[in-house]
Coordinates of C-alpha atoms and ligand atoms in Angstrom, one line a residue:
X1222 CA -26.5 20.6 17.5
X1223 CA -24.8 19.8 14.2
X1224 CA -25.4 16.3 12.7
X1225 CA -22.5 14.1 11.7
X1226 CA -21.8 13.9 8.0
X1227 CA -24.3 11.1 7.0
X1228 CA -21.6 9.4 5.0
X1229 CA -20.0 8.2 8.2
X1230 CA -23.2 6.3 9.1
X1231 CA -22.4 4.0 6.3
X1232 CA -18.9 3.0 7.4
X1233 CA -18.5 -0.6 8.5
X1234 CA -17.6 -1.0 12.2
X1235 CA -14.0 -0.7 13.4
X1236 CA -10.9 0.0 11.3
X1237 CA -8.8 -3.2 11.2
X1238 CA -5.7 -2.2 13.0
X1239 CA -7.3 -0.7 16.1
X1240 CA -9.2 -4.0 16.5
X1241 CA -5.9 -5.9 16.3
X1242 CA -4.3 -3.5 18.8
X1243 CA -7.3 -4.0 21.2
X1244 CA -6.9 -7.8 21.1
X1245 CA -3.1 -7.6 21.5
X1246 CA -3.5 -5.3 24.6
X1247 CA -6.2 -7.5 26.1
X1248 CA -3.9 -10.6 25.6
X1249 CA -0.9 -8.8 27.0
X1250 CA -2.9 -7.7 30.1
X1251 CA -4.1 -11.3 30.8
X1252 CA -0.6 -12.8 30.1
X1253 CA 1.9 -10.2 31.4
X1254 CA 4.9 -12.6 30.9
X1255 CA 4.2 -13.3 27.1
X1256 CA 6.9 -11.6 25.0
X1257 CA 4.7 -10.7 22.1
X1258 CA 6.3 -10.2 18.6
X1259 CA 4.4 -8.4 15.9
X1260 CA 4.4 -9.6 12.3
X1261 CA 1.2 -7.7 12.0
X1262 CA 1.0 -4.1 11.0
X1263 CA 3.0 -3.0 7.9
X1264 CA 5.2 -0.5 9.7
X1265 CA 8.9 -0.3 9.0
X1266 CA 11.3 -1.1 11.8
X1267 CA 14.9 -0.5 10.6
X1268 CA 16.6 2.9 11.0
X1269 CA 16.9 5.5 8.3
X1270 CA 20.0 4.9 6.2
X1271 CA 23.2 7.1 6.7
X1272 CA 23.3 9.0 3.4
X1273 CA 19.6 9.9 3.4
X1274 CA 19.8 10.9 7.1
X1275 CA 22.8 13.1 6.5
X1276 CA 21.1 15.0 3.7
X1277 CA 18.1 15.7 6.0
X1278 CA 20.4 16.7 8.9
X1279 CA 22.3 19.1 6.6
X1280 CA 19.1 20.6 5.3
X1281 CA 17.8 21.2 8.9
X1282 CA 21.0 22.9 9.8
X1283 CA 20.6 25.1 6.7
X1284 CA 17.1 26.0 7.8
X1285 CA 18.7 27.5 10.9
X1286 CA 20.6 30.0 8.8
X1287 CA 19.6 33.2 6.9
X1288 CA 20.8 31.8 3.6
X1289 CA 19.4 28.3 4.0
X1290 CA 16.0 29.2 5.3
X1291 CA 12.9 28.6 3.2
X1292 CA 9.2 28.6 4.0
X1293 CA 6.4 27.5 1.8
X1294 CA 7.5 26.0 -1.5
X1295 CA 6.7 28.0 -4.7
X1296 CA 4.3 25.2 -5.7
X1297 CA 2.5 22.7 -3.5
X1298 CA 3.5 20.0 -6.0
X1299 CA 7.0 19.8 -4.6
X1300 CA 10.5 21.1 -5.2
X1301 CA 11.4 21.1 -8.9
X1302 CA 14.7 19.1 -8.5
X1303 CA 12.8 16.3 -6.6
X1304 CA 10.1 16.2 -9.2
X1305 CA 12.7 15.9 -12.0
X1306 CA 14.6 13.2 -10.2
X1307 CA 11.5 11.1 -9.6
X1308 CA 10.7 11.3 -13.3
X1309 CA 14.2 10.5 -14.4
X1310 CA 15.3 7.9 -11.9
X1311 CA 12.1 6.0 -11.1
X1312 CA 10.3 6.4 -14.4
X1313 CA 13.2 6.6 -16.9
X1314 CA 11.5 9.5 -18.6
X1315 CA 8.1 7.7 -19.1
X1316 CA 6.6 10.6 -17.2
X1317 CA 7.7 14.2 -17.1
X1318 CA 8.6 16.3 -14.0
X1319 CA 5.4 18.4 -14.3
X1320 CA 3.3 15.2 -14.0
X1321 CA 4.9 14.4 -10.7
X1322 CA 3.1 15.8 -7.6
X1323 CA 5.1 15.3 -4.4
X1324 CA 3.0 14.5 -1.3
X1325 CA 3.2 13.7 2.3
X1326 CA 2.4 10.1 1.6
X1327 CA 0.5 7.7 -0.5
X1328 CA -2.4 7.2 1.9
X1329 CA -3.0 11.0 2.2
X1330 CA -3.1 11.2 -1.6
X1331 CA -5.6 8.4 -1.9
X1332 CA -7.8 10.4 0.4
X1333 CA -7.3 13.7 -1.6
X1334 CA -7.8 11.9 -5.0
X1335 CA -11.3 10.9 -4.0
X1336 CA -12.4 14.5 -4.0
X1337 CA -11.7 14.6 -7.7
X1338 CA -14.5 12.3 -8.5
X1339 CA -17.2 13.3 -6.0
X1340 CA -19.9 11.2 -4.5
X1341 CA -21.5 9.9 -7.7
X1342 CA -18.7 7.8 -9.0
X1343 CA -18.8 4.0 -9.1
X1344 CA -15.9 2.3 -7.3
X1345 CA -14.3 -1.1 -7.9
X1346 CA -11.6 -2.6 -5.6
X1347 CA -9.5 -5.7 -5.5
X1348 CA -10.7 -8.0 -2.8
X1349 CA -8.8 -8.2 -0.5
X1350 CA -7.6 -4.5 -0.5
X1351 CA -5.8 -1.9 1.6
X1352 CA -8.7 -0.4 3.7
X1353 CA -8.3 3.3 2.7
X1354 CA -9.7 2.7 -0.8
X1355 CA -13.0 1.5 0.5
X1356 CA -13.4 3.6 3.7
X1357 CA -12.2 6.7 2.0
X1358 CA -14.7 6.2 -0.8
X1359 CA -17.5 5.9 1.8
X1360 CA -16.4 9.0 3.6
X1361 CA -16.7 11.2 0.5
X1362 CA -20.2 9.7 0.0
X1363 CA -19.2 7.7 -3.0
X1364 CA -20.2 4.1 -3.2
X1365 CA -21.6 4.0 0.3
X1366 CA -25.2 4.9 -0.1
X1367 CA -26.2 1.5 1.2
X1368 CA -24.9 0.4 4.6
X1369 CA -22.3 -2.4 4.6
X1370 CA -23.2 -6.1 5.2
X1371 CA -20.8 -8.9 6.2
X1372 CA -20.0 -9.3 2.5
X1373 CA -18.8 -5.6 2.2
X1374 CA -20.4 -2.4 0.9
X1375 CA -23.3 -3.2 -1.4
X1376 CA -22.5 -0.2 -3.6
X1377 CA -18.8 -1.1 -4.1
X1378 CA -17.8 -3.7 -6.6
X1379 CA -15.4 -6.2 -5.0
X1380 CA -13.2 -8.1 -7.4
X1381 CA -12.0 -11.3 -5.7
X1382 CA -8.3 -11.9 -6.1
X1383 CA -7.6 -15.5 -5.1
X1384 CA -5.0 -18.2 -5.8
X1385 CA -7.6 -19.7 -8.1
X1386 CA -7.4 -16.7 -10.5
X1387 CA -3.7 -16.0 -10.0
X1388 CA -4.7 -13.0 -7.8
X1389 CA -5.9 -11.1 -10.9
X1390 CA -9.6 -10.2 -11.0
X1391 CA -12.4 -10.9 -13.4
X1392 CA -12.9 -7.4 -14.7
X1393 CA -16.2 -8.1 -16.3
X1394 CA -17.9 -7.4 -13.0
X1395 CA -16.8 -3.7 -13.1
X1396 CA -19.4 -1.2 -14.2
X1397 CA -18.6 1.2 -17.0
X1398 CA -17.1 4.6 -15.9
X1399 CA -15.8 3.3 -12.6
X1400 CA -12.8 4.3 -10.5
X1401 CA -10.7 1.1 -10.2
X1402 CA -8.3 0.8 -7.3
X1403 CA -5.5 -1.5 -8.1
X1404 CA -2.5 -2.2 -5.9
X1405 CA 0.6 -4.0 -7.2
X1406 CA 2.8 -5.4 -5.6
X1407 CA -0.3 -6.0 -3.5
X1408 CA -0.9 -5.4 0.1
X1409 CA -2.0 -7.8 1.5
X1410 CA -1.5 -10.7 -0.9
X1411 CA 2.0 -9.9 -2.1
X1412 CA 1.0 -10.7 -5.7
X1413 CA 2.5 -8.6 -8.5
X1414 CA 0.6 -8.2 -11.7
X1415 CA 2.5 -9.2 -14.9
X1416 CA 2.8 -7.0 -17.8
X1417 CA 0.1 -8.9 -19.7
X1418 CA -2.3 -8.6 -16.8
X1419 CA -1.7 -4.8 -16.5
X1420 CA -2.2 -4.5 -20.2
X1421 CA -5.5 -6.3 -19.8
X1422 CA -6.5 -3.9 -17.0
X1423 CA -5.5 -0.8 -19.0
X1424 CA -7.3 -2.1 -22.2
X1425 CA -10.4 -2.7 -20.1
X1426 CA -10.3 0.8 -18.5
X1427 CA -9.9 2.5 -21.8
X1428 CA -12.7 0.6 -23.4
X1429 CA -15.1 1.2 -20.5
X1430 CA -14.3 4.8 -19.5
X1431 CA -12.7 3.8 -16.3
X1432 CA -9.8 5.5 -14.4
X1433 CA -7.3 3.3 -12.6
X1434 CA -5.8 4.5 -9.3
X1435 CA -2.7 2.4 -9.3
X1436 CA -1.0 2.1 -5.9
X1437 CA 2.6 1.0 -6.4
X1438 CA 3.8 1.7 -2.8
X1439 CA 5.8 -1.6 -2.9
X1440 CA 7.4 -1.2 -6.4
X1441 CA 10.9 -1.0 -4.9
X1442 CA 10.5 -4.6 -3.6
X1443 CA 10.2 -6.1 -7.1
X1444 CA 13.2 -8.2 -7.9
X1445 CA 11.8 -10.1 -11.0
X1446 CA 12.9 -7.9 -13.8
X1447 CA 10.1 -9.0 -16.0
X1448 CA 7.4 -7.5 -13.7
X1449 CA 6.4 -3.9 -14.3
X1450 CA 7.2 -1.4 -11.5
X1451 CA 4.9 1.2 -12.9
X1452 CA 1.6 1.1 -14.8
X1453 CA 3.1 3.6 -17.2
X1454 CA 5.3 0.8 -18.6
X1455 CA 2.1 -0.4 -20.2
X1456 CA 0.8 0.9 -23.5
X1457 CA -2.2 3.2 -23.1
X1458 CA -1.9 3.8 -19.3
X1459 CA -1.3 7.5 -19.8
X1460 CA -4.9 7.9 -21.0
X1461 CA -6.5 6.0 -18.0
X1462 CA -4.3 5.9 -14.9
X1463 CA -3.1 7.8 -11.9
X1464 CA -0.2 6.3 -10.0
X1465 CA 0.5 6.8 -6.3
X1466 CA 3.7 5.9 -4.6
X1467 CA 5.7 6.6 -1.5
X1468 CA 9.1 6.6 0.2
X1469 CA 7.5 5.0 3.2
X1470 CA 8.4 1.4 2.6
X1471 CA 11.7 1.6 0.5
X1472 CA 13.4 4.4 2.6
X1473 CA 11.7 3.8 6.0
X1474 CA 9.9 7.2 5.6
X1475 CA 6.7 5.9 7.4
X1476 CA 7.3 8.6 10.0
X1477 CA 9.2 11.1 7.9
X1478 CA 6.3 11.3 5.4
X1479 CA 7.0 11.7 1.7
X1480 CA 5.2 10.3 -1.4
X1481 CA 4.2 11.3 -4.9
X1482 CA 1.4 11.0 -7.4
X1483 CA 1.6 10.9 -11.2
X1484 CA -1.2 12.5 -13.1
X1485 CA -0.5 12.3 -16.8
X1486 CA -1.5 15.2 -19.1
X1487 CA -3.5 12.9 -21.4
X1488 CA -5.8 11.8 -18.5
X1489 CA -9.3 13.4 -19.1
X1490 CA -12.7 13.6 -17.6
X1491 CA -15.9 12.7 -19.5
X1492 CA -16.2 16.3 -20.7
X1493 CA -12.7 16.2 -22.2
X1494 CA -11.1 18.5 -19.6
X1495 CA -7.8 17.3 -18.1
X1496 CA -7.7 15.7 -14.7
X1497 CA -4.4 17.5 -13.9
X1498 CA -6.0 21.0 -13.5
X1499 CA -8.4 20.2 -10.6
X1500 CA -5.7 18.0 -9.0
X1501 CA -3.4 21.0 -8.9
X1502 CA -6.3 23.0 -7.5
X1503 CA -6.9 20.4 -4.7
X1504 CA -3.4 20.3 -3.6
X1505 CA -2.9 24.0 -3.7
X1506 CA -6.1 24.4 -1.7
X1507 CA -5.7 21.8 1.0
X1508 CA -2.1 20.9 1.0
X1509 CA 0.8 23.4 1.3
X1510 CA 3.4 20.9 0.1
X1511 CA 5.4 18.1 1.7
X1512 CA 7.9 18.9 4.4
X1513 CA 11.0 20.5 2.9
X1514 CA 13.2 18.4 5.2
X1515 CA 11.5 15.2 3.9
X1516 CA 12.0 16.4 0.3
X1517 CA 15.7 16.9 0.9
X1518 CA 15.7 13.2 2.1
X1519 CA 13.8 12.1 -1.0
X1520 CA 16.2 13.9 -3.2
X1521 CA 19.2 12.1 -1.6
X1522 CA 17.3 8.8 -1.7
X1523 CA 17.3 9.1 -5.5
X1524 CA 21.0 9.8 -6.1
X1525 CA 23.2 6.7 -6.6
X1526 CA 24.1 6.3 -3.0
X1527 CA 20.5 6.7 -1.8
X1528 CA 19.3 4.2 -4.4
X1529 CA 21.9 1.7 -3.1
X1530 CA 20.7 2.3 0.5
X1531 CA 17.0 1.7 -0.4
X1532 CA 18.1 -1.5 -2.2
X1533 CA 19.8 -2.8 0.9
X1534 CA 16.9 -1.9 3.1
X1535 CA 14.3 -3.6 0.9
X1536 CA 16.7 -6.6 0.5
X1537 CA 16.7 -6.9 4.3
X1538 CA 12.9 -7.0 4.5
X1539 CA 12.7 -9.5 1.6
X1540 CA 15.2 -11.7 3.4
X1541 CA 12.9 -11.6 6.5
X1542 CA 10.0 -12.6 4.2
X1543 CA 12.1 -15.6 2.9
X1544 CA 12.8 -16.6 6.5
X1545 CA 9.1 -16.5 7.5
X1546 CA 8.2 -18.3 4.3
X1547 CA 10.5 -21.2 5.3
X1548 CA 8.9 -21.4 8.7
X1549 CA 5.4 -21.5 7.2
X1550 CA 6.4 -24.3 4.8
X1551 CA 7.4 -26.4 7.8
X1552 CA 6.1 -29.9 8.5
X1553 CA 3.3 -28.7 10.9
X1554 CA 1.9 -26.3 8.3
X1555 CA 2.3 -28.6 5.3
X1556 CA 0.6 -31.5 7.1
X1557 CA -2.7 -29.6 7.4
X1558 CA -2.8 -28.2 3.8
X1559 CA -1.8 -24.7 4.6
X1560 CA -1.0 -22.7 1.4
X1561 CA 1.7 -20.0 1.4
X1562 CA 1.6 -17.3 -1.2
X1563 CA 4.3 -14.6 -1.8
X1564 CA 6.6 -14.5 -4.8
X1565 CA 9.6 -12.8 -3.3
X1566 CA 8.7 -9.3 -4.7
X1567 CA 6.8 -7.9 -1.7
X1568 CA 7.3 -7.7 2.0
X1569 CA 4.1 -9.8 2.8
X1570 CA 3.2 -13.5 2.9
X1571 CA -0.4 -14.4 2.4
X1572 CA -1.3 -17.7 3.9
X1573 CA -4.5 -19.7 3.6
X1574 CA -5.7 -22.0 6.4
X1575 CA -8.4 -24.0 4.6
X1576 CA -11.6 -24.4 6.5
X1577 CA -10.5 -22.0 9.3
X1578 CA -11.6 -18.4 10.0
X1579 CA -9.1 -15.6 9.8
X1580 CA -9.8 -14.2 13.3
X1581 CA -9.8 -17.7 14.8
X1582 CA -6.3 -18.3 13.4
X1583 CA -5.2 -14.8 14.5
X1584 CA -6.3 -15.6 18.1
X1585 CA -4.6 -19.0 18.0
X1586 CA -1.3 -17.7 16.7
X1587 CA -1.4 -15.0 19.3
X1588 CA -2.3 -17.4 22.1
X1589 CA 0.1 -20.2 21.2
X1590 CA 3.0 -18.3 19.6
X1591 CA 2.6 -14.8 21.1
X1592 CA 2.9 -13.6 17.5
X1593 CA 0.6 -10.8 16.2
X1594 CA -0.5 -11.2 12.6
X1595 CA -3.2 -9.6 10.4
X1596 CA -6.4 -11.5 9.8
X1597 CA -7.1 -11.6 6.0
X1598 CA -10.8 -11.1 6.4
X1599 CA -10.1 -7.5 7.6
X1600 CA -9.0 -6.7 4.0
X1601 CA -12.3 -7.8 2.5
X1602 CA -14.6 -10.8 2.2
X1603 CA -12.2 -12.7 -0.2
X1604 CA -9.5 -12.5 2.6
X1605 CA -11.4 -14.9 4.8
X1606 CA -9.3 -18.0 5.9
X1607 CA -6.1 -16.1 5.1
X1608 CA -3.6 -14.5 7.5
X1609 CA -1.1 -11.8 6.4
X1610 CA 2.4 -12.1 7.8
X1611 CA 4.5 -8.9 7.5
X1612 CA 8.2 -9.0 7.2
X1613 CA 8.7 -5.6 8.8
X1614 CA 10.7 -6.5 12.0
X1615 CA 14.1 -6.8 13.5
X1616 CA 15.9 -9.9 12.4
X1617 CA 16.2 -11.5 15.8
X1618 CA 12.4 -10.9 16.4
X1619 CA 11.6 -12.5 13.1
X1620 CA 13.7 -15.5 13.8
X1621 CA 12.2 -16.0 17.3
X1622 CA 8.7 -15.7 15.8
X1623 CA 9.6 -18.4 13.3
X1624 CA 10.9 -20.7 16.0
X1625 CA 7.5 -20.4 17.8
X1626 CA 5.6 -20.9 14.5
X1627 CA 7.5 -24.1 13.9
X1628 CA 5.9 -25.4 17.2
X1629 CA 2.4 -24.3 16.4
X1630 CA 0.0 -27.2 16.6
X1631 CA -2.5 -26.8 13.8
Ligands
PLP842 C1 2.1 1.5 3.4 C2 1.2 1.7 2.2 C3 1.2 2.9 1.6 C4 2.0 4.0 2.1 O1 1.3 5.0 2.7 P1 2.1 6.4 3.1 O2 0.9 7.3 3.4 O3 2.9 6.8 2.0 O4 2.9 6.0 4.3 C5 0.3 3.0 0.5 N1 -0.3 2.0 0.0 C6 -0.3 0.8 0.5 C7 -1.0 -0.3 -0.1 C8 0.5 0.6 1.6 O5 0.6 -0.6 2.2

């Protein structure tokens, strides 16, 4: 018999969302009449928009003809027109088309990226964080040589991001030559790093030989013009950062699957060789390119009509977030000192229930409101006492959830 890859022995028990699903199903089985509403998982709910849908439908029809058919792309990095449009429309020329690597999604690229650095690299993550940074690092054998404790993986540096530090970490805890995962706008906290904060991060990385993996999957939700949508808006980032982004949240492509990664030419390993070359090798080895249908959709999403549609879609979810925020600032919440965070530039609200445990609040909100949320502790030790409310939902469901929350006895 063949042994399991020993790296898997070091994984902490249970991925967060399966555990939430388990509790939801158990509750539904015991209370068949409860009309459960989910403000939990960050999955999009609104339909694809007309212009983007039409472009994909046309492309599919073309595939059914001799002239319109195509198989593998010439390069796993994506169709040249899409790479050019991403560079031009989303980066205003701050990156060039040959630095854009089109993918089947941001999460998939976070997984592939980890192979670039192997099992010996040190890892630092914001705490709380999107689970794939930590679990993916452990699976490749990096930073998971010591089994996890309740406080997290002993070999991973957790950088607490709390209201007390304006959700920006104390970087002095990061070891030199680390891979630093940084997500802004942040899932789960909704916090967006300012330009000055990102400059501090980039300066730290350059001084200490670190590489930043910058996850900007929610950049399209930024409405405050002073906040950077890309780390490449910051001086020096081209020497120390990789940026990962996706059409999942702005265009509802969570099921269609399309994303991209920017690897700048200036980014180098310790031996002076460019990071781009092995990245190209990885994607040409393991990944034969994103779906050509999805790429046709991405191309349409970045023409003026598509950009307008993505704006409306993200506005819709931001309005949901504003509605939920008002409910969470109601009398019953305020009276018990509940703190609501979320600045209007992300589809999440991050809510602290002082003195309570995240999973206890999750169970109470499910039990009393029949609303599914996400317990903050599932994103890392600093998430304890917080609950994440997601704004992905149909308007009527969000409004009904808010009516129920207004009656929650805290
Ligand atoms: C949703 C999300 C993504 C997107 O992942 P895809 O694989 O592109 O669907 C990436 N990062 C974060 C933090 C997310 O919440």
